[in-house]
Short mmCIF file of C-alpha atoms in Angstrom, two decimals:
data_model
loop_
_atom_site.label_atom_id
_atom_site.label_comp_id
_atom_site.label_asym_id
_atom_site.label_seq_id
_atom_site.Cartn_x
_atom_site.Cartn_y
_atom_site.Cartn_z
CA MET A 24 -0.12 0.10 -0.25
CA ALA A 25 2.87 2.29 0.35
CA LYS A 26 4.07 2.01 -2.58
CA GLN A 27 1.05 2.50 -4.14
CA LYS A 28 1.07 5.93 -2.22
CA GLU A 29 4.16 6.87 -3.34
CA ASP A 30 3.65 6.50 -6.79
CA LYS A 31 1.11 8.58 -6.90
CA ALA A 32 2.46 11.83 -5.04
CA VAL A 33 5.28 11.53 -8.25
CA ASN A 34 2.21 12.15 -11.00
CA LYS A 35 0.85 15.19 -8.91
CA THR A 36 3.14 18.75 -9.60
CA ASN A 37 4.20 21.17 -7.44
CA ALA A 38 1.19 22.84 -8.35
CA MET A 39 -1.10 20.30 -7.64
CA ARG A 40 0.28 19.55 -3.96
CA ILE A 41 0.46 23.83 -3.38
CA LEU A 42 -3.82 23.73 -4.45
CA GLU A 43 -4.17 20.64 -2.38
CA THR A 44 -2.35 22.53 0.58
CA LYS A 45 -4.72 25.01 0.28
CA LYS A 46 -7.93 23.02 -0.24
CA ILE A 47 -8.36 24.99 -3.19
CA PRO A 48 -10.83 22.09 -5.26
CA TYR A 49 -9.02 20.76 -8.90
CA LYS A 50 -9.65 18.94 -11.74
CA THR A 51 -7.05 17.07 -14.02
CA TYR A 52 -7.37 16.24 -17.89
CA THR A 53 -4.14 14.31 -18.92
CA TYR A 54 -3.00 13.95 -22.16
CA GLU A 55 -0.56 11.92 -24.04
CA CYS A 56 2.53 14.90 -24.87
CA ASP A 57 6.53 14.44 -25.67
CA GLU A 58 7.16 17.60 -26.51
CA PHE A 59 6.37 21.16 -26.69
CA ILE A 60 2.38 21.82 -28.45
CA ASP A 61 0.72 24.53 -28.03
CA ALA A 62 -2.34 25.40 -25.60
CA ILE A 63 -4.91 25.26 -28.55
CA GLN A 64 -4.13 21.46 -29.88
CA ILE A 65 -4.31 20.58 -26.66
CA ALA A 66 -7.71 22.18 -26.13
CA ASP A 67 -8.84 20.51 -29.08
CA MET A 68 -7.37 17.13 -28.68
CA LEU A 69 -9.25 17.73 -25.23
CA ASN A 70 -12.35 19.05 -26.89
CA LEU A 71 -11.86 22.47 -24.33
CA SER A 72 -13.28 25.21 -25.84
CA HIS A 73 -11.01 27.47 -26.02
CA GLU A 74 -12.39 30.56 -23.77
CA LYS A 75 -11.95 28.90 -20.93
CA VAL A 76 -8.79 27.67 -21.63
CA TYR A 77 -5.57 29.82 -20.74
CA LYS A 78 -1.54 29.71 -21.00
CA THR A 79 1.26 31.46 -18.80
CA LEU A 80 3.28 33.76 -20.34
CA VAL A 81 6.94 34.88 -18.64
CA THR A 82 8.49 38.52 -19.35
CA GLN A 83 11.08 41.03 -17.91
CA GLY A 84 11.23 44.63 -17.20
CA ASN A 85 13.18 46.70 -17.53
CA SER A 86 13.83 46.34 -14.09
CA LYS A 87 15.46 42.98 -14.44
CA ASN A 88 12.76 41.53 -12.44
CA TYR A 89 10.70 38.51 -13.99
CA TYR A 90 6.32 39.18 -14.58
CA VAL A 91 4.39 35.92 -14.87
CA PHE A 92 0.24 36.89 -17.11
CA VAL A 93 -2.22 34.26 -17.48
CA ILE A 94 -3.97 35.13 -20.73
CA PRO A 95 -6.66 32.70 -23.09
CA ILE A 96 -5.23 30.33 -25.45
CA ALA A 97 -6.04 32.59 -28.54
CA ALA A 98 -5.21 35.95 -27.15
CA GLU A 99 -1.90 38.37 -27.30
CA LEU A 100 -0.46 39.69 -24.59
CA ASP A 101 -0.17 43.30 -25.16
CA MET A 102 3.27 44.53 -23.80
CA LYS A 103 2.28 47.92 -23.07
CA LYS A 104 -0.83 46.93 -21.08
CA ALA A 105 1.34 43.91 -19.42
CA ALA A 106 3.83 46.34 -18.03
CA LYS A 107 1.41 49.29 -17.17
CA SER A 108 -0.21 46.04 -15.15
CA VAL A 109 2.53 45.75 -13.21
CA LYS A 110 3.90 49.48 -13.18
CA GLU A 111 6.94 48.69 -15.37
CA LYS A 112 8.15 51.17 -18.98
CA SER A 113 7.92 47.99 -20.77
CA VAL A 114 8.24 43.98 -20.49
CA ALA A 115 9.52 41.69 -22.63
CA MET A 116 9.16 38.33 -23.71
CA LEU A 117 10.94 35.71 -21.17
CA HIS A 118 13.13 33.34 -23.94
CA VAL A 119 12.21 29.93 -24.57
CA LYS A 120 15.67 28.92 -23.26
CA ASP A 121 15.20 30.57 -19.98
CA ILE A 122 11.89 29.56 -19.08
CA ASN A 123 13.32 26.97 -16.95
CA ALA A 124 16.01 28.05 -15.16
CA VAL A 125 13.19 31.14 -14.11
CA THR A 126 9.74 28.32 -13.28
CA GLY A 127 11.29 25.33 -12.10
CA TYR A 128 9.75 24.35 -15.41
CA ILE A 129 9.99 23.92 -18.65
CA ARG A 130 7.91 24.77 -22.18
CA GLY A 131 4.69 23.79 -22.52
CA GLY A 132 4.18 23.23 -18.54
CA CYS A 133 4.48 26.32 -16.51
CA THR A 134 2.06 27.43 -14.87
CA ALA A 135 1.82 29.77 -12.22
CA ILE A 136 1.52 27.97 -9.50
CA GLY A 137 4.30 26.90 -7.52
CA MET A 138 6.99 28.35 -9.43
CA LYS A 139 11.04 28.95 -8.03
CA LYS A 140 9.81 32.38 -6.54
CA GLN A 141 7.06 34.03 -5.78
CA TYR A 142 6.23 36.83 -9.15
CA VAL A 143 3.93 39.37 -9.50
CA THR A 144 0.91 37.91 -11.03
CA ARG A 145 -1.57 39.12 -13.35
CA ILE A 146 -4.70 36.44 -14.67
CA ASP A 147 -6.26 38.05 -17.71
CA TYR A 148 -10.21 39.82 -16.66
CA SER A 149 -12.04 37.51 -19.01
CA ALA A 150 -11.14 34.87 -16.67
CA ILE A 151 -13.73 36.71 -13.95
CA ASN A 152 -16.55 35.46 -16.43
CA PHE A 153 -16.11 31.99 -16.06
CA ASP A 154 -16.83 29.47 -12.62
CA LYS A 155 -13.80 27.33 -14.32
CA ILE A 156 -10.84 27.82 -16.50
CA ILE A 157 -8.20 25.33 -17.62
CA VAL A 158 -4.03 25.97 -17.42
CA SER A 159 -1.47 24.29 -17.53
CA GLY A 160 -0.68 21.43 -14.71
CA GLY A 161 3.36 22.23 -14.05
CA LYS A 162 4.13 19.57 -16.65
CA LEU A 163 3.62 18.35 -20.25
CA GLY A 164 0.28 16.36 -20.78
CA MET A 165 -1.68 17.62 -17.68
CA GLN A 166 -3.96 20.12 -17.43
CA LEU A 167 -5.84 21.83 -14.53
CA GLU A 168 -9.11 23.26 -13.98
CA LEU A 169 -10.29 25.33 -11.31
CA SER A 170 -12.34 28.88 -10.38
CA PRO A 171 -9.97 32.13 -11.71
CA GLN A 172 -10.01 33.43 -8.07
CA ASP A 173 -8.80 30.17 -6.57
CA LEU A 174 -6.13 30.18 -9.36
CA ALA A 175 -5.50 34.24 -8.34
CA VAL A 176 -5.23 32.93 -5.02
CA ALA A 177 -3.23 29.79 -5.13
CA SER A 178 -0.29 31.77 -7.43
CA ASN A 179 -0.72 35.41 -5.43
CA ALA A 180 -2.31 36.56 -8.89
CA GLU A 181 -4.05 40.16 -9.38
CA PHE A 182 -7.08 40.88 -12.40
CA ALA A 183 -6.47 43.00 -14.47
CA ASP A 184 -6.54 44.12 -18.80
CA ILE A 185 -3.50 42.77 -20.67
CA ILE A 186 -4.99 41.47 -23.79
CA PHE A 187 -4.98 42.73 -26.70
CA GLN A 188 -9.36 43.56 -27.54
CA SER A 189 -10.49 42.05 -30.78
#
């Protein structure tokens, strides 16, 4: 029996452990994946509404501080709005090769919950229109569904207008 518990714990991501510690309910979605695929492909593979699936982007500001933005998968981060939301002159996307060193996660498995350090995090306002949203679960092949408010609590985030409006 102890072996089963150990195996179960191994499959849990840091994000899942944090949610459980905070007693935040979540649902998991898993899919087969050996390498990065974009969030739109993941949503299609899992038959999930594109509007409810969010991606996590990491940027660096003029101050050299890192910032995390959670936006709908089909949206584009408005760099000016993003910078303004974190009181920076400007922000730039973090280079893919630096994602693991900065966040502790790999490309395609990056989530705002449980990064190496607590970075200032913003979730796009559009998320509050939904009871639940879906974000990366902290590794390839894993997605988490939870309320936007619970995501904000778990990642110490605030809501902000950070995407281009169509």
